[in-house]
JSON list of C-alpha atoms in Angstrom, two decimals:
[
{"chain": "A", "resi": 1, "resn": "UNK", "atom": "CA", "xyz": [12.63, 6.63, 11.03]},
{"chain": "A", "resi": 2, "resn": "UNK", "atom": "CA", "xyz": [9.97, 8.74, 11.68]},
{"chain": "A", "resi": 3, "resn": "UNK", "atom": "CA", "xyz": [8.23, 9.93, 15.23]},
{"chain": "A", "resi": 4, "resn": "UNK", "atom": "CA", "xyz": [5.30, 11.83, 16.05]},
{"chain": "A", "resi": 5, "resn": "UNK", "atom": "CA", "xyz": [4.76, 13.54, 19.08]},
{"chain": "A", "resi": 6, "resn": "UNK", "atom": "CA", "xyz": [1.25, 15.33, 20.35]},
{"chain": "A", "resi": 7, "resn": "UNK", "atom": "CA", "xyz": [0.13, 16.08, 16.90]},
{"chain": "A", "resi": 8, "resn": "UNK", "atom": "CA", "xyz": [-2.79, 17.77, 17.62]},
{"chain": "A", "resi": 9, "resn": "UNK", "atom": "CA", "xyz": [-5.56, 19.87, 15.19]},
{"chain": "A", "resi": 10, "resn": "UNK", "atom": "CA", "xyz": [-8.16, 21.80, 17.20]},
{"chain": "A", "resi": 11, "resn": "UNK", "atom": "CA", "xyz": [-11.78, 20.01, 16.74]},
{"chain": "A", "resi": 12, "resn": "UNK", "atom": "CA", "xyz": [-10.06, 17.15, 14.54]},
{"chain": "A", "resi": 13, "resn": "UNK", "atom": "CA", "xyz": [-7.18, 14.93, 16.15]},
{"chain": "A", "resi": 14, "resn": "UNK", "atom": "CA", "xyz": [-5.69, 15.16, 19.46]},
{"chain": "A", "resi": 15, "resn": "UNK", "atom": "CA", "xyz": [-2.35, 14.42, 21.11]},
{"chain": "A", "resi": 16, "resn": "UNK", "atom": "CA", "xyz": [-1.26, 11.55, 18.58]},
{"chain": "A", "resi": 17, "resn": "UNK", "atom": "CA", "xyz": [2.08, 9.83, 19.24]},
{"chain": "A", "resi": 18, "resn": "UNK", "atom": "CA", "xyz": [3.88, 7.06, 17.52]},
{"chain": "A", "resi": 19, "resn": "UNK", "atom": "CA", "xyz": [7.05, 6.20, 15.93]},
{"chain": "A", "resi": 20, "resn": "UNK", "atom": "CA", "xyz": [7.61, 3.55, 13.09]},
{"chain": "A", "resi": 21, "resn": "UNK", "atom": "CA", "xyz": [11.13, 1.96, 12.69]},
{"chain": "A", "resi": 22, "resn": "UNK", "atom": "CA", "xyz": [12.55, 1.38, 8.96]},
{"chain": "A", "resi": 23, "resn": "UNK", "atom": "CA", "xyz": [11.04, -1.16, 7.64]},
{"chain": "A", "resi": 24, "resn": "UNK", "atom": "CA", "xyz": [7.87, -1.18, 10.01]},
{"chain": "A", "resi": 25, "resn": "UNK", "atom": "CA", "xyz": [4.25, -0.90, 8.59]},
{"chain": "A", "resi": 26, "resn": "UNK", "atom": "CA", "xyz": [1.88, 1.06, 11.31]},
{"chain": "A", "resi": 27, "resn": "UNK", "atom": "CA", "xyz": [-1.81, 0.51, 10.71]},
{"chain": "A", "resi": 28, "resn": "UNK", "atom": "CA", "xyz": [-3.82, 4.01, 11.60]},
{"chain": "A", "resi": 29, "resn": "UNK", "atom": "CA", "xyz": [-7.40, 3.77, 12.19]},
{"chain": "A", "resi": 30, "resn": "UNK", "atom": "CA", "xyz": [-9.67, 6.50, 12.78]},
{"chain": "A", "resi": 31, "resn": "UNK", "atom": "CA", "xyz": [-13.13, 8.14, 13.07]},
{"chain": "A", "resi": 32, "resn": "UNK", "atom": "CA", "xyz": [-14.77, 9.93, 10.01]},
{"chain": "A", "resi": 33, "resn": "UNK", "atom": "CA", "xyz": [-11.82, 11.04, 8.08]},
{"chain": "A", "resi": 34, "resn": "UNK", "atom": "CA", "xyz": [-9.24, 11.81, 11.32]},
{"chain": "A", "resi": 35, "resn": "UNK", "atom": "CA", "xyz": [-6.90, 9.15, 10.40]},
{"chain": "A", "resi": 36, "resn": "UNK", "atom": "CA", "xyz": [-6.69, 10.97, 6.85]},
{"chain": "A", "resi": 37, "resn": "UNK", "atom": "CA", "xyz": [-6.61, 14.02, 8.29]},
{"chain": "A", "resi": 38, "resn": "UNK", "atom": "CA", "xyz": [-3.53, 13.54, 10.72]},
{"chain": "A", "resi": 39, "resn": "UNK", "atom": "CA", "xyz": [-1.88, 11.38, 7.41]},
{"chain": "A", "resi": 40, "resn": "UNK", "atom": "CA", "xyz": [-2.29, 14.85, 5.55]},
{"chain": "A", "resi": 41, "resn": "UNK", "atom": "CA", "xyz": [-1.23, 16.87, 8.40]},
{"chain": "A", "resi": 42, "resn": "UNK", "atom": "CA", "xyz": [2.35, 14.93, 8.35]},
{"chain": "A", "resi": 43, "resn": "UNK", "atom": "CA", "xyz": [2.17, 15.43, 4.96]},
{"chain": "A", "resi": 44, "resn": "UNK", "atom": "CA", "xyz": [1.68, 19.25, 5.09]},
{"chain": "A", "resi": 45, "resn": "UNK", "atom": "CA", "xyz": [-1.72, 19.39, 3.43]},
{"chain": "A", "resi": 46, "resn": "UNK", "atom": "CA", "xyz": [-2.91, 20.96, 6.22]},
{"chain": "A", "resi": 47, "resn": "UNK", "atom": "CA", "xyz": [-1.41, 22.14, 9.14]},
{"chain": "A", "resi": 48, "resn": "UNK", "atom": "CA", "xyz": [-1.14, 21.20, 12.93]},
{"chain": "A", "resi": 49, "resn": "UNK", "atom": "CA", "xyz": [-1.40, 23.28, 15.73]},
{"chain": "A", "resi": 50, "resn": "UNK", "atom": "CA", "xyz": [1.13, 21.75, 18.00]},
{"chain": "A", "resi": 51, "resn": "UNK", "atom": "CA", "xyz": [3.55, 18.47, 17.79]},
{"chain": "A", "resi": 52, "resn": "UNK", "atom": "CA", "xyz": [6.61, 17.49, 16.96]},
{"chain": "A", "resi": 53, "resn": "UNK", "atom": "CA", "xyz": [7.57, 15.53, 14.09]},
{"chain": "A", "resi": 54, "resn": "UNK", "atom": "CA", "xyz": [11.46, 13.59, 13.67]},
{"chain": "A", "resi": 55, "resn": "UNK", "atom": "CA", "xyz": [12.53, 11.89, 10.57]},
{"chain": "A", "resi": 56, "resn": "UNK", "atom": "CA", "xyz": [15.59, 9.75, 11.73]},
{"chain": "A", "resi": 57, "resn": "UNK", "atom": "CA", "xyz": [15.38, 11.49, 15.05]},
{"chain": "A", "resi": 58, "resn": "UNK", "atom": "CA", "xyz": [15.67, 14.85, 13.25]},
{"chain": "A", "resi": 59, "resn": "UNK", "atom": "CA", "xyz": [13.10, 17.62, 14.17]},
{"chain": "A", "resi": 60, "resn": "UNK", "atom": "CA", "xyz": [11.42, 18.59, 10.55]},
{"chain": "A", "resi": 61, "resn": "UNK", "atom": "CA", "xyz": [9.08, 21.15, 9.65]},
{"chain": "A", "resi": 62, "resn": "UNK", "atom": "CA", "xyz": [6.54, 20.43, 7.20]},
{"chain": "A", "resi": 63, "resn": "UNK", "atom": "CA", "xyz": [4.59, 22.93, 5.96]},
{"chain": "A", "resi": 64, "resn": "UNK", "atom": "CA", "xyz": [3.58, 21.93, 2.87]},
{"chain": "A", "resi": 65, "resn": "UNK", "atom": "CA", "xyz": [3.57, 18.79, 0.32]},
{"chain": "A", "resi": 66, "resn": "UNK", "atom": "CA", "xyz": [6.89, 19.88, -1.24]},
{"chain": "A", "resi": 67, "resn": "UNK", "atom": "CA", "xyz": [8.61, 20.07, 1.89]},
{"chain": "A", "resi": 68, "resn": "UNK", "atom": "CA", "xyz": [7.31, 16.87, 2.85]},
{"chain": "A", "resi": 69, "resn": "UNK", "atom": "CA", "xyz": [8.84, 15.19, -0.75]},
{"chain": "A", "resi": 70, "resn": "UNK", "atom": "CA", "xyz": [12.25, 17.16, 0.40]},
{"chain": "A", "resi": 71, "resn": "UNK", "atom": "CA", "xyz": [12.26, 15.43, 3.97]},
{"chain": "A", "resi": 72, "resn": "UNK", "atom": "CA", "xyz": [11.74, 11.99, 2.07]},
{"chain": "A", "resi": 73, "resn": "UNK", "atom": "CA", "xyz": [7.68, 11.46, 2.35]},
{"chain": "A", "resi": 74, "resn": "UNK", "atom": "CA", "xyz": [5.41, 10.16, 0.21]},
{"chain": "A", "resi": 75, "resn": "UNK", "atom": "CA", "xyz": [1.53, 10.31, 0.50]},
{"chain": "A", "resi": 76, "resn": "UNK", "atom": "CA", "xyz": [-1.02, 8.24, -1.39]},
{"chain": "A", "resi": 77, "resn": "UNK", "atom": "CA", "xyz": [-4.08, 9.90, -0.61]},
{"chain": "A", "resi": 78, "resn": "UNK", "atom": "CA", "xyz": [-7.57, 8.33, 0.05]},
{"chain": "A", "resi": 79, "resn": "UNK", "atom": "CA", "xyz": [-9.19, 9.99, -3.15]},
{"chain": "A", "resi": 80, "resn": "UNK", "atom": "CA", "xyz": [-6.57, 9.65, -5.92]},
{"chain": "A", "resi": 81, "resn": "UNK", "atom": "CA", "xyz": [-9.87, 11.33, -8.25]},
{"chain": "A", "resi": 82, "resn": "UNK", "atom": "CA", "xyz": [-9.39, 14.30, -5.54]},
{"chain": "A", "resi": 83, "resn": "UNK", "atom": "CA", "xyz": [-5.98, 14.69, -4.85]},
{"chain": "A", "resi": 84, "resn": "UNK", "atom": "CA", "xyz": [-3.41, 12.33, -6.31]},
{"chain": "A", "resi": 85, "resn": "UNK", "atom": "CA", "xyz": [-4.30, 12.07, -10.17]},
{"chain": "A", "resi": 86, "resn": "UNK", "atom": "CA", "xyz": [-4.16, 14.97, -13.22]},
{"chain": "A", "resi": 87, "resn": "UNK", "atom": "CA", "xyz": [-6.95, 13.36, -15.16]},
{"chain": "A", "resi": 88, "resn": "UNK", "atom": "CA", "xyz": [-6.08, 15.18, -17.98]},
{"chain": "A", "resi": 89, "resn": "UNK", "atom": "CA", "xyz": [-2.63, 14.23, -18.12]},
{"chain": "A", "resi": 90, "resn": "UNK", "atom": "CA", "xyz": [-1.10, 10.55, -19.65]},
{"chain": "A", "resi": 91, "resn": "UNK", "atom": "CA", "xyz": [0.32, 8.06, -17.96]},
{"chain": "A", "resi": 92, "resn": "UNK", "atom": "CA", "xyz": [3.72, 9.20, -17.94]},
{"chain": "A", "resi": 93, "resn": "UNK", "atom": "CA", "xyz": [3.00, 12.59, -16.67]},
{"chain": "A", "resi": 94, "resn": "UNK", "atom": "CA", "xyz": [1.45, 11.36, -13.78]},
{"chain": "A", "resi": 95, "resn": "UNK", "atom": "CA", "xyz": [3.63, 8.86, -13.11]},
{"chain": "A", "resi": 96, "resn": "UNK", "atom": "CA", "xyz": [6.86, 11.22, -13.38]},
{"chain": "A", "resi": 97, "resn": "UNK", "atom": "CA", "xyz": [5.66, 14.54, -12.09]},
{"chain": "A", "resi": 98, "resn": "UNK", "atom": "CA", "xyz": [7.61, 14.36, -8.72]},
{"chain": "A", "resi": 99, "resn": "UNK", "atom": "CA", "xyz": [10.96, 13.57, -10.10]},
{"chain": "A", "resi": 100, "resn": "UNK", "atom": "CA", "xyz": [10.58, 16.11, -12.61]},
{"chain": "A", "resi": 101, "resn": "UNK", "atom": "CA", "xyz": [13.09, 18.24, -11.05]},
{"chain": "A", "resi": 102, "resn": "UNK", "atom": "CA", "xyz": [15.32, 15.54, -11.39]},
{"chain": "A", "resi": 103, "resn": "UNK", "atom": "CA", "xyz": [14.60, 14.58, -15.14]},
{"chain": "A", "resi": 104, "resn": "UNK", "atom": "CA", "xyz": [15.25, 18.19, -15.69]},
{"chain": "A", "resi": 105, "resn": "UNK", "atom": "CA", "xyz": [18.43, 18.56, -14.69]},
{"chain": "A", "resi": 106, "resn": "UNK", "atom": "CA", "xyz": [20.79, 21.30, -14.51]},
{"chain": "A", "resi": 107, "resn": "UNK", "atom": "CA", "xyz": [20.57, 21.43, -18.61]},
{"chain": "A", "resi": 108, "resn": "UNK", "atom": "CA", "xyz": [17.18, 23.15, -18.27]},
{"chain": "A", "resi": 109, "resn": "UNK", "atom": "CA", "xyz": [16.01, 20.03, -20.63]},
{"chain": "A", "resi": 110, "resn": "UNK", "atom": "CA", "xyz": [13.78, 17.45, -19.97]},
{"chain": "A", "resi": 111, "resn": "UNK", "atom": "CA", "xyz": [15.30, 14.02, -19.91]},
{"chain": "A", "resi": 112, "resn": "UNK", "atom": "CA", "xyz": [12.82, 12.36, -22.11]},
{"chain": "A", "resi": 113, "resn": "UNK", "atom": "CA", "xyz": [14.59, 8.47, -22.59]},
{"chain": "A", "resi": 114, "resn": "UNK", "atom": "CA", "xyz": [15.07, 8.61, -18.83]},
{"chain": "A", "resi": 115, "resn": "UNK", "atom": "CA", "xyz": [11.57, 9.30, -17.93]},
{"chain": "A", "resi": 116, "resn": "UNK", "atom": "CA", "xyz": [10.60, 6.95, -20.46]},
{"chain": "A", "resi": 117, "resn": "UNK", "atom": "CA", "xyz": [12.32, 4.15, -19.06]},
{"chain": "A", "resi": 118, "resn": "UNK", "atom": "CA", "xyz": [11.40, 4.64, -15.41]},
{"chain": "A", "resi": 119, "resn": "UNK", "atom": "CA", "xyz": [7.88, 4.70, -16.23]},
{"chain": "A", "resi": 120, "resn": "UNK", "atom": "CA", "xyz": [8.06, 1.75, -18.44]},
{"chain": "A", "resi": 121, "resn": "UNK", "atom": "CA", "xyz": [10.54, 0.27, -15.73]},
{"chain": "A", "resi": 122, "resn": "UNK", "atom": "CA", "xyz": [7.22, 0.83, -13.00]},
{"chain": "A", "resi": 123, "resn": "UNK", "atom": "CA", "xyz": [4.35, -0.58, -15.60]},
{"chain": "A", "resi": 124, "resn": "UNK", "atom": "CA", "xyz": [6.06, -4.18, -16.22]},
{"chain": "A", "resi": 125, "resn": "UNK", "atom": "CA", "xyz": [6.81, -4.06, -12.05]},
{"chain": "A", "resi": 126, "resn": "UNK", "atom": "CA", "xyz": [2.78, -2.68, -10.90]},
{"chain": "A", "resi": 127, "resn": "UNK", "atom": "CA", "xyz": [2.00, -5.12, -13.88]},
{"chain": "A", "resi": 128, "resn": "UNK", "atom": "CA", "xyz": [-0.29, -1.63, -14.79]},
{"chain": "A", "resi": 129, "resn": "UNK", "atom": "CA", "xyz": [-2.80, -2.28, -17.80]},
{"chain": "A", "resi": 130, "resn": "UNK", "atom": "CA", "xyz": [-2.31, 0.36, -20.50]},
{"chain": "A", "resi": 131, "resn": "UNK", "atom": "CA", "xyz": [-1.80, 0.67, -24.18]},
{"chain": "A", "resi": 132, "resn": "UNK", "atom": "CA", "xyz": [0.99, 2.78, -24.00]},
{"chain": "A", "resi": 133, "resn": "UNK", "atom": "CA", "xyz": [2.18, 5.32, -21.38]},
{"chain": "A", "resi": 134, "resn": "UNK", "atom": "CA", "xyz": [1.14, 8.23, -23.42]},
{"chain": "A", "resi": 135, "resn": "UNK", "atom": "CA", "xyz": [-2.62, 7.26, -22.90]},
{"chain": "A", "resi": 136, "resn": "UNK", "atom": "CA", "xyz": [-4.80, 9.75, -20.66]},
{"chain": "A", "resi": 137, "resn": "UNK", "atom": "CA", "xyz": [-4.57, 8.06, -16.98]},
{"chain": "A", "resi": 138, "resn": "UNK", "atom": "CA", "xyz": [-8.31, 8.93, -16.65]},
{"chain": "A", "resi": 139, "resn": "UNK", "atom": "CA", "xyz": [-9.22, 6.25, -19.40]},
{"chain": "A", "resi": 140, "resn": "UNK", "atom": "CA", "xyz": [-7.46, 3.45, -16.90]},
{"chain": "A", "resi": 141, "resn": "UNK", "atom": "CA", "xyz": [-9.49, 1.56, -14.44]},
{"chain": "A", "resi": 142, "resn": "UNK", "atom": "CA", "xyz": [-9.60, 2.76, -11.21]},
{"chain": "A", "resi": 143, "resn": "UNK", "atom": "CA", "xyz": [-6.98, -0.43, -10.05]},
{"chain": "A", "resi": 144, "resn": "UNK", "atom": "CA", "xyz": [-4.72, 0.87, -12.76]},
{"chain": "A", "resi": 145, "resn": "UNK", "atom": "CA", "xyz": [-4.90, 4.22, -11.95]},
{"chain": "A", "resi": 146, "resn": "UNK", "atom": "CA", "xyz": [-3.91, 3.53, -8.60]},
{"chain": "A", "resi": 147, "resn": "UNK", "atom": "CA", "xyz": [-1.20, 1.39, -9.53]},
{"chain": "A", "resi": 148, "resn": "UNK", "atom": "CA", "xyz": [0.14, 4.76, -11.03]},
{"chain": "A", "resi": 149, "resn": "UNK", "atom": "CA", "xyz": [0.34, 6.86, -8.22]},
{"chain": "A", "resi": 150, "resn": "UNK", "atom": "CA", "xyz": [2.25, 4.14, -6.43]},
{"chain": "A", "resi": 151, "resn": "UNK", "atom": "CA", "xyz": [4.00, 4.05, -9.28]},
{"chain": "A", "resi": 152, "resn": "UNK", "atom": "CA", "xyz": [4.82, 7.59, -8.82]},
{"chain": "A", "resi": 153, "resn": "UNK", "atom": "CA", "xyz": [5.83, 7.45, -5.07]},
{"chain": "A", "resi": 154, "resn": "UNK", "atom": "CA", "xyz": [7.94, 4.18, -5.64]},
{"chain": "A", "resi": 155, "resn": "UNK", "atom": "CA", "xyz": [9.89, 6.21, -8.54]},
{"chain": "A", "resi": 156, "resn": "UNK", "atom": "CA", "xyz": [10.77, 8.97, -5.84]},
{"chain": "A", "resi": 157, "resn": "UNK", "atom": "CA", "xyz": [12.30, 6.42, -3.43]},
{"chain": "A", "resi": 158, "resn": "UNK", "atom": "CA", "xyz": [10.92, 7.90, -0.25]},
{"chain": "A", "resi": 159, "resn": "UNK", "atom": "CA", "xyz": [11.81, 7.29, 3.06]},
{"chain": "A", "resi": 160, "resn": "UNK", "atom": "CA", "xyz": [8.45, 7.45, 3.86]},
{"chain": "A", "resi": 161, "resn": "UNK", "atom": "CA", "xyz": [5.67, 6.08, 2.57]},
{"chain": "A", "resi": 162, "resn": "UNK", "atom": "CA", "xyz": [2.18, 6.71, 3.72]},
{"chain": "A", "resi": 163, "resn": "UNK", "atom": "CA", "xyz": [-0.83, 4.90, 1.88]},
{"chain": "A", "resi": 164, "resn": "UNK", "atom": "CA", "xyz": [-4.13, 6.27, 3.20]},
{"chain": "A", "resi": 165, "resn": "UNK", "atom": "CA", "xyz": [-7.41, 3.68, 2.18]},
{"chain": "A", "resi": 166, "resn": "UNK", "atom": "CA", "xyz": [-4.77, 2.15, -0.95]},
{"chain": "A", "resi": 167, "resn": "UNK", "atom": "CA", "xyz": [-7.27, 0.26, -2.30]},
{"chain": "A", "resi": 168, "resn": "UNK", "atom": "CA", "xyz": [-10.35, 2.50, -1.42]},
{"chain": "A", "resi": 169, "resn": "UNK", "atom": "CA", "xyz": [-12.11, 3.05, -5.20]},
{"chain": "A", "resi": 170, "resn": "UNK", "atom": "CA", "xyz": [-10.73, -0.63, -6.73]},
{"chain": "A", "resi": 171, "resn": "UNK", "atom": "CA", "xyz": [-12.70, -3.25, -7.58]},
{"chain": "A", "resi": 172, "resn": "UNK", "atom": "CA", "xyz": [-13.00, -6.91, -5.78]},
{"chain": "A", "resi": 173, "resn": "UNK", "atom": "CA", "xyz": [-10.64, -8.42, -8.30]},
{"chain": "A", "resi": 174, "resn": "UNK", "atom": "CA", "xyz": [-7.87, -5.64, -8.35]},
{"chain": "A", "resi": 175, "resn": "UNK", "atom": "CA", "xyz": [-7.95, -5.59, -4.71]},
{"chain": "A", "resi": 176, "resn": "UNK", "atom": "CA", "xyz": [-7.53, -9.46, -4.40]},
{"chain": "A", "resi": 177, "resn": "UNK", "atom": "CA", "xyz": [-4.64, -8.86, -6.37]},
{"chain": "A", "resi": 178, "resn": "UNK", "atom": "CA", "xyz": [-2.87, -5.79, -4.41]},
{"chain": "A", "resi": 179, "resn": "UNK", "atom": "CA", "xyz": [-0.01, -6.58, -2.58]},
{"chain": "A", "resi": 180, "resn": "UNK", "atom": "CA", "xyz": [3.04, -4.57, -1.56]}
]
């Protein structure tokens, strides 16, 4: 599914190889923020010098987060605060911003009953704790908000999905309670 071949970043990572099958979980570990930073290299948050990335044996170039969404990635970063989350935005926004291509359509209108119903369709499943999915995500609890950006990535249906420190943020109770 996917394979990664001397990914290296000058000063940061070196010469990293491995290859997860579907259905595998790989465990990365790392010194001082290189695991995240190779994790955001595949995802084309920043680039690598030199390697070779496949997905499904296929040679991919990922430049930047959008490409990585086209080739079937998802990333759930280490700071959702920093780069996952809109604060500003509800519930549903957050949850649906990746598929809004999709929910848009070729009619040039957004498909609001569709959106509606995935989102609710991802709250009962996450079990995520909100009054309604119009409220501001930043009012959530951390575990909740959280629960939202996987939300978001399940919705997409990658082929790919990378969690980086998933439960990094969330208390002792919410994290007794994460499973996936």
């Amino acid at each position: 599914m996917l394979t990664v071949r001397n990914l290296s970043r000058k000063g940061v990572f070196h010469d990293i190889n491995f290859s997860v099958r579907r259905g595998e979980i790989l465990g990365v570990a790392g010194w001082w923020g290189r695991r995240s930073e190779v994790m955001e290299s595949l995802f084309g948050m920043d680039k690598a010098d030199s390697g070779e990335v496949l997905i499904e044996g296929v040679p991919v170039t990922i430049d930047s987060p959008s490409t990585a969404i086209e080739k079937g990635m998802a990333l759930l970063t280490e700071d959702r605060k920093k780069s996952g989350l809109f604060l500003v935005l509800s519930v549903l926004e957050n949850m649906s911003i990746v598929k809004m291509p999709e929910y848009i359509g070729k009619t040039g209108f957004v498909q609001h009953l569709k959106m509606a119903e995935d989102c609710m369709e991802q709250i009962r499943r996450l079990n995520i704790k909100t009054p309604t999915m119009d409220q501001i995500i930043n009012n959530l609890s951390g575990g909740n908000q959280q629960k939202v950006l996987i939300a978001r990535w399940l919705l997409a249906q990658p082929k790919i999905l990378i969690l980086d420190e998933p439960t990094r943020g969330i208390d002792v109770g919410a994290k007794a309670k994460f499973t996936i």
